[in-house]
Amino acid sequence: MAERVAIVGGGFSGLLCAYLLEQLYGDRVEAHLFEEADRLGGRLRTTSLPEVGGDYEAGVAELYDIAGNPHLRDLVRHLDLETRRLTGTPFFVARDQIVRDDRDLAHLLGARGIDQLRRFWDEGTRLRPPERYAQAGQPHDNEHPWSSRTFEEVLAEIEDPAARWFTAMQCHSDLAAEPHQTSGLFGFDNLLIDHPDYCTMYTLSGGNEGLVRALAERVRTPLRTGAAVEAIEANDAQGLRVRVATAEDGVGTLDVDSIVVTLTPPALAGVGWSDQRLASAIDAHLRHHDHAATYLRVTLLFRRRFWDDRFPEDYFVSDAFDGVTVYDQSPTREADAHGVQSWLLGGEAAAQWARRRDTEVVDAVRAAMPDALSDAERHFLTGVVDRWEGPRGVSALPGGVPLQGLETRHCPDRRWPQLILVGDYLYDSTICGALDAVLWAVTRIGQRMGDATPDPLSVFSRPAASGPDDPASGFFHDQALGARR
Ligand SMILES: Cc1cc2nc3c(=O)[nH]c(=O)nc-3n(C[C@H](O)[C@H](O)[C@H](O)COP(=O)(O)OP(=O)(O)OC[C@H]3O[C@@H](n4cnc5c(N)ncnc54)[C@H](O)[C@@H]3O)c2cc1C
């Protein structure tokens, strides 16, 4: 009999899990995927501004190509997705000065500041060689001297206040957390995103949501959208069971052999867990892993891309909101085309502004426009706010401190090793970490079925699967990926 697997959540992790289970184990697995929302994709969301019809990234804006860790790049190639490299490092607007190179930075920070910054980076890169960065989130990170200190404590080693402030601001532009809320190691890892020996960035032509679309098109697994998993039950008599609520069919249950849960910690907390011991195990997991952080993406539409002569690159970092990355998401680079600017606010600034109305948030971002773009108001048309908080947010401290062994991290209750938790919050709060988590889960399911050494990465070196032949029984796609099987 086939191993019955319930996959909870239809974001990148859930879809990749369905795809890999099919590719690795074929008919030996019978999977069912349940997604609460009426669309697939979760925090990967390419959507459009009605005024221009042009797409922008509401969630994930950049994919990371980490030196020595080619897995995501291999998946993208396997799915035959076209990519475009992002440029913009280093490009800052700080204290209303534009910082493009060391000379500008020396002007901003002074000789002492620059010297201290160099020492900090020398020490940081010495302690974090690229090969360790490529394996971020693995238990050996506990040996790193900055893993058990906060980023605030580590920053305090930079005596020069301007250099310390600049480093905190730079980190904040990539991380939805304040220095005291995260570890020194995770803070520095976020700085290393800007270091070309460690990481480069790219997007997918046609939108990053193409990644989930490419997976969804290829799987035969039934993908149920509008299907919220309300409860996960485990007991000795019945095994594992999911209770699912849909608008059409009401509440139903499905008995399964394994469950892969791909929810964020706040979403996990919203699921009912039985029995009492399982509920306690999930509580313990949440105490270690729930470090919820907020992002606000504020996207501004302008009549034209008026900034090209001053900010020609794909993004820059501003010191507004304690450090924010501003992406150029204009549909084309033509001077007369509409301009789309997307500000990603994180940490406490995002949490505070999240309490305000959209118009107030948009106005705050307009007011934070650097002096170099003082003509912005002449071109401004409208703005939208995408809120990423609570169950849709990210983790400020992925993996928690100390990092747990992988078995404990993924399987919260030893009695039920086939109940597997997956998510970026377990590794590094990015798609790369979500991918690592899925690889672990599908390997575990193969081992349960008796395979000695399942090799999920081997799938990425084969030609991609084609989608179901018979569209009538396959997954119907519309723009929003909301159709159901
Ligand atoms: C604003 C923002 C920007 C980001 N930028 C980047 C970036 O540039 N690069 C990068 O690598 N990463 C980025 N990330 C992180 C990235 O979004 C995640 O790593 C990735 O999307 C995780 O995918 P997932 O499938 O694990 O989780 P999700 O995408 O959150 O999917 C989980 C799914 O579960 C569903 N769900 C929740 N509860 C239930 C339930 N009870 N029953 C059924 N379904 C349920 C949700 O609706 C959701 O679709 C960003 C995150 C945010 C919020």
Coordinates of C-alpha atoms and ligand atoms in Angstrom, one line a residue:
M1 CA 0.0 0.0 0.0
A2 CA 1.2 3.5 -0.8
E3 CA 2.4 5.8 2.0
R4 CA -0.3 8.4 2.6
V5 CA 1.1 11.8 3.2
A6 CA -0.8 15.0 4.1
I7 CA 1.1 18.2 3.3
V8 CA -0.2 21.2 5.2
G9 CA 0.4 24.5 3.5
G10 CA 0.7 25.3 -0.2
G11 CA 3.6 27.7 -0.3
F12 CA 7.0 27.0 -1.7
S13 CA 7.7 24.3 0.9
G14 CA 4.5 22.4 0.5
L15 CA 4.7 22.4 -3.3
L16 CA 8.3 21.4 -3.4
C17 CA 7.6 18.6 -0.9
A18 CA 4.7 17.3 -3.2
Y19 CA 7.0 17.5 -6.2
L20 CA 10.0 15.7 -4.7
L21 CA 7.8 13.0 -3.1
E22 CA 6.4 12.2 -6.6
Q23 CA 9.7 12.4 -8.3
L24 CA 11.5 10.3 -5.8
Y25 CA 8.9 7.7 -4.8
G26 CA 6.3 7.7 -7.6
D27 CA 3.2 5.6 -6.8
R28 CA 4.7 4.5 -3.5
V29 CA 3.4 7.7 -2.1
E30 CA -0.1 9.1 -2.2
A31 CA 0.1 12.8 -1.1
H32 CA -2.7 15.4 -0.5
L33 CA -1.9 19.1 -0.1
F34 CA -4.1 21.4 1.9
E35 CA -3.9 25.2 1.6
E36 CA -6.0 27.5 3.7
A37 CA -5.9 30.5 1.3
D38 CA -7.6 30.6 -2.1
R39 CA -4.3 30.8 -3.8
L40 CA -1.0 28.8 -3.7
G41 CA 2.3 30.4 -3.1
G42 CA 2.1 31.7 0.5
R43 CA 4.8 34.4 1.0
L44 CA 5.9 34.1 -2.6
R45 CA 3.5 36.5 -4.3
T46 CA 3.9 38.3 -7.5
T47 CA 0.9 40.6 -8.0
S48 CA 0.0 43.5 -10.1
L49 CA -0.7 47.2 -9.7
P50 CA -4.1 47.7 -11.4
E51 CA -3.1 51.1 -12.7
V52 CA -0.2 49.8 -14.8
G53 CA -0.9 46.1 -15.0
G54 CA 2.7 45.7 -14.2
D55 CA 3.8 43.0 -11.7
Y56 CA 5.6 43.7 -8.4
E57 CA 6.9 41.4 -5.7
A58 CA 4.7 41.7 -2.7
G59 CA 6.6 39.0 -0.7
V60 CA 9.9 37.4 -1.7
A61 CA 11.9 40.0 -3.8
E62 CA 15.2 38.2 -4.3
L63 CA 16.6 34.7 -4.5
Y64 CA 20.0 34.0 -2.9
D65 CA 22.8 32.3 -4.8
I66 CA 25.0 31.2 -2.0
A67 CA 28.6 30.3 -2.8
G68 CA 29.0 26.6 -2.1
N69 CA 25.3 25.9 -1.8
P70 CA 23.9 25.5 -5.3
H71 CA 20.6 23.7 -4.3
L72 CA 18.2 26.6 -5.0
R73 CA 20.0 27.5 -8.2
D74 CA 19.9 23.9 -9.3
L75 CA 16.1 23.7 -8.6
V76 CA 15.6 26.9 -10.6
R77 CA 17.6 25.5 -13.5
H78 CA 15.8 22.2 -13.3
L79 CA 12.5 23.9 -13.7
D80 CA 13.9 25.9 -16.6
L81 CA 13.1 29.3 -15.1
E82 CA 14.8 32.3 -16.6
T83 CA 16.7 34.5 -14.1
R84 CA 18.0 38.0 -13.9
R85 CA 20.8 39.0 -11.6
L86 CA 20.1 41.9 -9.2
T87 CA 22.6 44.7 -8.8
G88 CA 22.9 47.4 -6.2
T89 CA 25.6 46.5 -3.7
P90 CA 26.9 48.6 -2.1
F91 CA 24.5 51.5 -2.7
F92 CA 23.3 53.5 0.3
V93 CA 21.5 56.7 1.2
A94 CA 22.6 57.6 4.7
R95 CA 22.1 60.9 6.5
D96 CA 21.0 62.2 3.0
Q97 CA 24.4 61.4 1.5
I98 CA 24.7 58.9 -1.3
V99 CA 27.3 56.3 -0.6
R100 CA 28.6 54.4 -3.6
D101 CA 32.2 53.6 -2.7
D102 CA 34.8 53.7 0.0
R103 CA 35.4 57.4 -0.6
D104 CA 31.8 58.2 0.1
L105 CA 31.8 56.0 3.1
A106 CA 34.9 57.7 4.5
H107 CA 33.2 61.0 4.0
L108 CA 30.2 59.7 6.0
L109 CA 32.0 57.8 8.8
G110 CA 35.4 59.5 9.0
A111 CA 38.8 57.6 9.0
R112 CA 38.2 56.1 12.5
G113 CA 34.8 54.8 11.5
I114 CA 36.1 53.2 8.3
D115 CA 38.9 51.6 10.2
Q116 CA 36.6 50.1 12.7
L117 CA 34.2 48.9 10.1
R118 CA 37.1 47.1 8.3
R119 CA 38.2 45.5 11.5
F120 CA 34.7 44.3 12.2
W121 CA 34.3 42.8 8.8
D122 CA 37.8 41.2 8.9
E123 CA 36.9 39.6 12.2
G124 CA 33.4 38.6 11.1
T125 CA 34.6 37.0 7.8
R126 CA 37.5 35.3 9.6
L127 CA 35.0 33.7 12.0
R128 CA 32.5 32.9 9.2
P129 CA 34.2 31.4 6.2
P130 CA 32.1 31.0 3.1
E131 CA 31.9 27.2 3.5
R132 CA 30.3 27.6 6.9
Y133 CA 27.9 30.3 5.6
A134 CA 26.8 27.9 2.9
Q135 CA 25.6 25.5 5.6
A136 CA 23.9 28.1 7.8
G137 CA 21.5 26.8 10.4
Q138 CA 23.2 23.4 10.8
P139 CA 23.9 22.4 14.4
H140 CA 27.7 23.1 14.0
D141 CA 26.7 26.9 14.0
N142 CA 26.4 26.5 17.8
E143 CA 30.3 26.5 17.9
H144 CA 30.4 30.0 16.4
P145 CA 31.3 32.5 19.2
W146 CA 28.6 34.9 18.0
S147 CA 25.8 32.3 18.0
S148 CA 25.0 32.7 21.7
R149 CA 25.4 36.5 21.9
T150 CA 22.9 39.0 20.6
F151 CA 23.7 41.0 17.5
E152 CA 23.5 44.1 19.8
E153 CA 26.3 42.7 22.0
V154 CA 28.4 41.9 18.9
L155 CA 27.8 45.4 17.5
A156 CA 29.0 46.9 20.8
E157 CA 32.5 45.8 19.8
I158 CA 32.5 48.6 17.2
E159 CA 33.4 51.5 19.4
D160 CA 32.9 54.3 16.9
P161 CA 29.2 55.2 17.1
A162 CA 28.8 56.2 13.5
A163 CA 30.3 52.9 12.2
R164 CA 28.2 51.0 14.7
W165 CA 25.0 52.8 13.6
F166 CA 25.8 52.3 10.0
T167 CA 26.4 48.5 10.5
A168 CA 23.1 48.2 12.4
M169 CA 21.3 50.1 9.7
Q170 CA 22.8 48.0 6.9
C171 CA 21.8 44.8 8.7
H172 CA 18.3 46.1 9.4
S173 CA 17.7 46.6 5.7
D174 CA 17.8 42.8 5.2
L175 CA 16.5 41.6 8.5
A176 CA 13.0 42.1 10.1
A177 CA 14.5 42.3 13.6
E178 CA 16.2 44.7 16.0
P179 CA 19.8 43.9 17.1
H180 CA 18.7 42.7 20.5
Q181 CA 16.2 40.3 19.1
T182 CA 18.5 38.2 17.0
S183 CA 21.9 36.5 17.4
G184 CA 25.2 38.0 16.5
L185 CA 25.7 35.2 14.0
F186 CA 22.4 35.7 12.2
G187 CA 22.9 39.4 12.2
F188 CA 26.3 39.0 10.6
D189 CA 25.0 36.4 8.1
N190 CA 22.5 39.0 6.9
L191 CA 25.3 41.5 6.4
L192 CA 27.2 38.8 4.3
I193 CA 24.3 38.8 1.8
D194 CA 26.0 42.0 0.5
H195 CA 29.4 40.3 0.2
P196 CA 30.0 38.9 -3.3
D197 CA 32.3 36.1 -2.1
Y198 CA 29.4 34.8 -0.1
C199 CA 26.2 35.6 -2.0
T200 CA 24.7 37.1 -5.1
M201 CA 21.1 37.8 -5.8
Y202 CA 18.7 37.2 -8.7
T203 CA 15.0 37.3 -9.5
L204 CA 12.9 35.2 -11.9
S205 CA 11.9 36.8 -15.2
G206 CA 8.1 37.1 -15.1
G207 CA 8.0 37.1 -11.3
N208 CA 9.3 35.1 -8.4
E209 CA 5.9 33.4 -8.0
G210 CA 6.9 31.5 -11.1
L211 CA 8.8 29.2 -8.8
V212 CA 5.7 27.9 -7.1
R213 CA 3.7 28.0 -10.4
A214 CA 6.3 25.8 -12.1
L215 CA 6.1 23.3 -9.2
A216 CA 2.3 23.4 -9.1
E217 CA 2.0 22.8 -12.8
R218 CA 4.1 19.7 -12.6
V219 CA 2.6 17.8 -9.7
R220 CA -0.2 15.3 -9.8
T221 CA -0.8 15.5 -6.0
P222 CA -4.3 16.9 -5.4
L223 CA -3.9 20.6 -4.4
R224 CA -6.8 21.8 -2.3
T225 CA -7.0 25.5 -1.9
G226 CA -9.5 27.1 0.5
A227 CA -8.8 24.1 2.8
A228 CA -7.7 25.0 6.3
V229 CA -6.2 22.3 8.4
E230 CA -8.0 22.9 11.8
A231 CA -6.5 20.1 13.8
I232 CA -3.9 17.4 13.7
E233 CA -4.7 14.3 15.8
A234 CA -2.4 11.6 16.8
N235 CA -3.4 8.6 18.9
D236 CA -2.3 5.0 19.2
A237 CA -5.5 3.5 17.9
Q238 CA -6.0 5.7 14.8
G239 CA -2.5 6.9 14.0
L240 CA -2.3 10.4 12.4
R241 CA -5.3 12.3 11.1
V242 CA -5.9 15.8 9.7
R243 CA -9.1 17.6 10.2
V244 CA -9.7 20.0 7.3
A245 CA -12.4 22.7 6.8
T246 CA -13.5 23.8 3.4
A247 CA -16.2 26.3 2.5
E248 CA -17.8 23.8 0.0
D249 CA -17.6 20.5 1.9
G250 CA -17.5 21.6 5.5
V251 CA -15.2 19.7 7.9
G252 CA -13.7 16.4 6.8
T253 CA -10.9 14.2 8.1
L254 CA -8.2 12.2 6.4
D255 CA -6.2 9.4 8.0
V256 CA -2.6 9.3 6.9
D257 CA 0.8 7.7 7.6
S258 CA 2.9 10.9 7.6
I259 CA 2.2 14.6 7.8
V260 CA 4.5 17.4 6.6
V261 CA 3.5 20.7 8.2
T262 CA 4.9 23.7 6.4
L263 CA 3.4 26.5 8.6
T264 CA 5.1 29.4 10.4
P265 CA 5.2 29.2 14.2
P266 CA 2.2 31.6 14.7
A267 CA 0.2 29.5 12.2
L268 CA 1.2 26.3 14.0
A269 CA -0.2 27.8 17.2
G270 CA -3.5 28.2 15.5
V271 CA -3.9 24.4 14.8
G272 CA -5.5 22.2 17.3
W273 CA -3.2 19.4 18.5
S274 CA -4.2 16.2 20.2
D275 CA -3.4 14.4 22.4
Q276 CA -2.2 16.3 25.4
R277 CA 1.4 15.1 25.0
L278 CA 1.5 16.2 21.4
A279 CA 0.1 19.5 22.3
S280 CA 2.8 20.0 24.9
A281 CA 5.5 19.0 22.5
I282 CA 4.2 21.6 20.0
D283 CA 4.2 24.2 22.8
A284 CA 7.8 23.4 23.6
H285 CA 8.7 23.7 19.9
L286 CA 7.0 27.1 19.7
R287 CA 8.7 28.3 22.9
H288 CA 12.1 27.6 21.2
H289 CA 11.1 28.7 17.7
D290 CA 8.5 31.5 17.8
H291 CA 10.4 34.7 17.2
A292 CA 7.8 36.4 15.1
A293 CA 8.9 39.4 13.1
T294 CA 7.0 41.8 10.8
Y295 CA 7.6 43.1 7.3
L296 CA 5.7 45.8 5.5
R297 CA 6.1 46.1 1.8
V298 CA 5.1 49.5 0.6
T299 CA 5.0 49.8 -3.1
L300 CA 4.8 53.3 -4.8
L301 CA 3.7 53.9 -8.3
F302 CA 5.1 56.9 -10.2
R303 CA 4.2 58.3 -13.6
R304 CA 7.8 57.6 -14.7
R305 CA 11.0 56.1 -13.5
F306 CA 12.4 59.5 -12.6
W307 CA 15.3 58.3 -10.5
D308 CA 17.3 56.5 -13.2
D309 CA 20.0 59.2 -13.4
R310 CA 20.6 59.0 -9.6
F311 CA 19.7 55.4 -8.7
P312 CA 20.2 53.3 -11.8
E313 CA 20.5 50.0 -10.0
D314 CA 17.9 47.4 -8.9
Y315 CA 17.9 48.5 -5.3
F316 CA 19.5 50.8 -2.8
V317 CA 19.5 50.9 1.0
S318 CA 18.2 53.9 2.9
D319 CA 18.7 54.7 6.6
A320 CA 15.0 55.6 6.9
F321 CA 12.9 53.3 9.2
D322 CA 16.3 52.2 10.8
G323 CA 17.4 50.7 7.5
V324 CA 15.2 49.7 4.6
T325 CA 15.9 48.2 1.2
V326 CA 14.2 50.1 -1.7
Y327 CA 13.7 48.0 -4.8
D328 CA 13.2 49.3 -8.3
Q329 CA 10.4 47.0 -9.6
S330 CA 9.4 49.1 -12.6
P331 CA 7.9 47.0 -15.4
T332 CA 10.6 48.2 -17.8
R333 CA 13.7 50.4 -17.7
E334 CA 12.4 52.8 -20.3
A335 CA 12.6 56.4 -19.1
D336 CA 9.0 57.1 -19.9
A337 CA 7.5 53.9 -18.5
H338 CA 5.8 53.9 -15.1
G339 CA 8.1 53.7 -12.1
V340 CA 7.5 51.2 -9.3
Q341 CA 9.5 51.5 -6.1
S342 CA 9.1 49.0 -3.3
W343 CA 10.2 49.7 0.3
L344 CA 10.6 46.7 2.6
L345 CA 10.2 47.9 6.2
G346 CA 11.2 45.4 8.9
G347 CA 11.5 45.1 12.6
E348 CA 10.0 47.5 15.1
A349 CA 9.4 50.2 12.4
A350 CA 7.3 47.7 10.5
A351 CA 5.5 46.5 13.6
Q352 CA 4.6 50.1 14.6
W353 CA 3.5 51.2 11.1
A354 CA 1.5 48.0 10.7
R355 CA -1.0 49.4 13.3
R356 CA -1.7 52.4 11.0
R357 CA -3.9 52.7 8.0
D358 CA -2.5 52.1 4.5
T359 CA -2.7 55.8 3.5
E360 CA -0.7 56.8 6.6
V361 CA 2.0 54.2 5.9
V362 CA 2.3 55.3 2.2
D363 CA 2.5 59.0 3.4
A364 CA 5.3 58.0 5.8
V365 CA 7.3 56.4 3.1
R366 CA 6.8 59.4 0.7
A367 CA 8.0 61.6 3.5
A368 CA 11.1 59.5 3.9
M369 CA 12.2 59.9 0.3
P370 CA 15.9 60.9 0.2
D371 CA 16.7 64.5 -0.6
A372 CA 18.3 63.2 -3.8
L373 CA 14.8 62.2 -4.9
S374 CA 13.0 65.4 -3.8
D375 CA 11.2 65.5 -7.2
A376 CA 9.3 62.3 -6.2
E377 CA 6.1 64.1 -5.3
R378 CA 5.7 65.5 -8.8
H379 CA 5.6 62.0 -10.2
F380 CA 3.7 60.1 -7.5
L381 CA 0.5 58.4 -8.4
T382 CA -0.5 55.9 -5.7
G383 CA 0.8 53.4 -3.2
V384 CA -0.1 50.0 -1.8
V385 CA 0.8 48.2 1.4
D386 CA 1.3 44.4 1.8
R387 CA 1.4 43.4 5.4
W388 CA 3.4 40.4 6.5
E389 CA 2.9 39.8 10.2
G390 CA 1.8 37.1 12.6
P391 CA 1.2 33.8 10.6
R392 CA 2.5 35.5 7.4
G393 CA 5.6 37.0 9.0
V394 CA 9.1 35.8 9.4
S395 CA 11.4 34.6 12.2
A396 CA 13.9 37.1 13.7
L397 CA 15.9 34.2 15.1
P398 CA 15.6 31.2 12.9
G399 CA 16.5 27.9 14.5
G400 CA 16.4 29.5 18.0
V401 CA 19.4 29.5 20.4
P402 CA 21.0 27.1 20.8
L403 CA 20.3 25.4 17.4
Q404 CA 18.7 22.0 18.0
G405 CA 19.7 18.8 16.4
L406 CA 17.8 18.2 13.1
E407 CA 15.7 15.3 14.5
T408 CA 14.4 17.5 17.4
R409 CA 13.9 20.5 15.2
H410 CA 11.7 18.7 12.6
C411 CA 10.0 16.0 14.8
P412 CA 8.6 17.7 17.9
D413 CA 7.2 14.5 19.4
R414 CA 9.5 11.4 19.5
R415 CA 6.4 9.1 19.5
W416 CA 5.4 10.4 16.1
P417 CA 8.6 10.7 14.0
Q418 CA 6.4 10.7 10.9
L419 CA 4.9 14.1 12.0
I420 CA 7.4 16.4 10.4
L421 CA 7.6 20.2 10.7
V422 CA 9.2 22.1 7.9
G423 CA 9.8 25.8 7.3
D424 CA 12.4 28.6 6.7
Y425 CA 12.1 29.5 10.4
L426 CA 14.0 26.3 11.2
Y427 CA 17.2 27.4 9.3
D428 CA 17.6 30.9 8.0
S429 CA 14.3 32.7 7.2
T430 CA 14.8 32.4 3.5
I431 CA 13.7 30.2 0.6
C432 CA 17.1 28.5 0.8
G433 CA 16.3 27.4 4.4
A434 CA 12.8 26.3 3.4
L435 CA 14.5 24.1 0.7
D436 CA 16.9 22.6 3.3
A437 CA 13.9 21.8 5.5
V438 CA 12.0 20.1 2.7
L439 CA 15.0 18.0 1.7
W440 CA 15.2 16.7 5.3
A441 CA 11.4 15.8 5.3
V442 CA 11.4 13.9 2.0
T443 CA 14.5 12.0 3.0
R444 CA 12.9 11.0 6.2
I445 CA 9.7 9.8 4.4
G446 CA 11.9 7.7 2.1
Q447 CA 13.7 6.2 5.0
R448 CA 10.4 5.3 6.6
M449 CA 9.5 3.4 3.5
G450 CA 12.7 1.4 3.6
D451 CA 15.0 3.4 1.3
A452 CA 18.5 3.4 2.8
T453 CA 19.8 6.6 1.2
P454 CA 17.1 8.7 -0.6
D455 CA 18.8 11.4 -2.7
P456 CA 16.4 14.3 -3.3
L457 CA 19.1 16.4 -4.8
S458 CA 19.4 13.9 -7.7
V459 CA 16.0 15.1 -8.9
F460 CA 17.5 18.5 -9.7
S461 CA 20.0 17.1 -12.1
R462 CA 17.3 15.3 -14.2
P463 CA 15.1 16.9 -16.8
A464 CA 12.0 18.4 -15.1
A465 CA 8.8 16.4 -15.0
S466 CA 6.0 17.4 -17.4
G467 CA 2.6 18.3 -15.9
P468 CA -0.4 15.9 -15.8
D469 CA -1.4 15.0 -19.4
D470 CA -5.1 15.2 -18.9
P471 CA -6.0 18.7 -17.9
A472 CA -9.5 17.6 -16.9
S473 CA -8.0 15.6 -14.1
G474 CA -5.0 17.9 -13.6
F475 CA -4.5 21.1 -11.8
F476 CA -6.2 24.0 -13.7
H477 CA -4.2 27.2 -13.6
D478 CA -5.4 30.7 -13.7
Q479 CA -3.4 33.8 -13.1
A480 CA -3.9 33.6 -9.3
L481 CA -3.1 29.9 -9.0
G482 CA -6.4 29.7 -7.2
A483 CA -8.0 27.0 -9.2
R484 CA -8.5 23.7 -7.5
R485 CA -8.5 20.2 -8.5
Ligands
LIG1 C1 7.9 40.3 3.0 C2 8.8 39.1 2.9 C3 9.9 39.2 2.1 C4 10.7 38.0 2.0 N1 11.8 38.1 1.2 C5 12.5 37.1 0.9 C6 13.6 37.1 0.0 O1 13.8 38.2 -0.7 N2 14.3 36.0 -0.3 C7 14.0 34.8 0.4 O2 14.7 33.8 0.1 N3 13.1 34.7 1.3 C8 12.3 35.8 1.6 N4 11.3 35.8 2.5 C9 11.0 34.5 3.2 C10 10.2 33.5 2.3 O3 9.0 34.2 2.0 C11 10.0 32.2 2.9 O4 11.2 31.6 3.1 C12 9.2 31.2 2.0 O5 8.2 31.9 1.3 C13 8.7 30.1 2.8 O6 7.8 29.3 2.1 P1 6.9 28.3 3.0 O7 6.1 27.5 2.0 O8 7.7 27.5 3.9 O9 5.9 29.2 3.9 P2 4.7 30.0 3.4 O10 5.0 30.7 2.1 O11 4.3 30.9 4.5 O12 3.6 28.9 3.1 C14 2.8 28.4 4.2 C15 1.4 28.2 3.6 O13 0.6 27.6 4.6 C16 -0.7 28.1 4.6 N5 -1.4 27.9 5.8 C17 -1.3 28.5 7.0 N6 -2.1 28.0 7.9 C18 -2.7 26.9 7.3 C19 -3.6 25.9 7.7 N7 -4.1 25.8 9.0 N8 -4.1 25.0 6.8 C20 -3.6 25.0 5.6 N9 -2.8 25.9 5.1 C21 -2.3 26.9 6.0 C22 -0.5 29.6 4.3 O14 -1.6 30.2 3.7 C23 0.7 29.5 3.3 O15 0.3 29.5 2.0 C24 10.4 36.8 2.7 C25 9.3 36.8 3.5 C26 8.5 37.9 3.6 C27 7.3 37.8 4.5

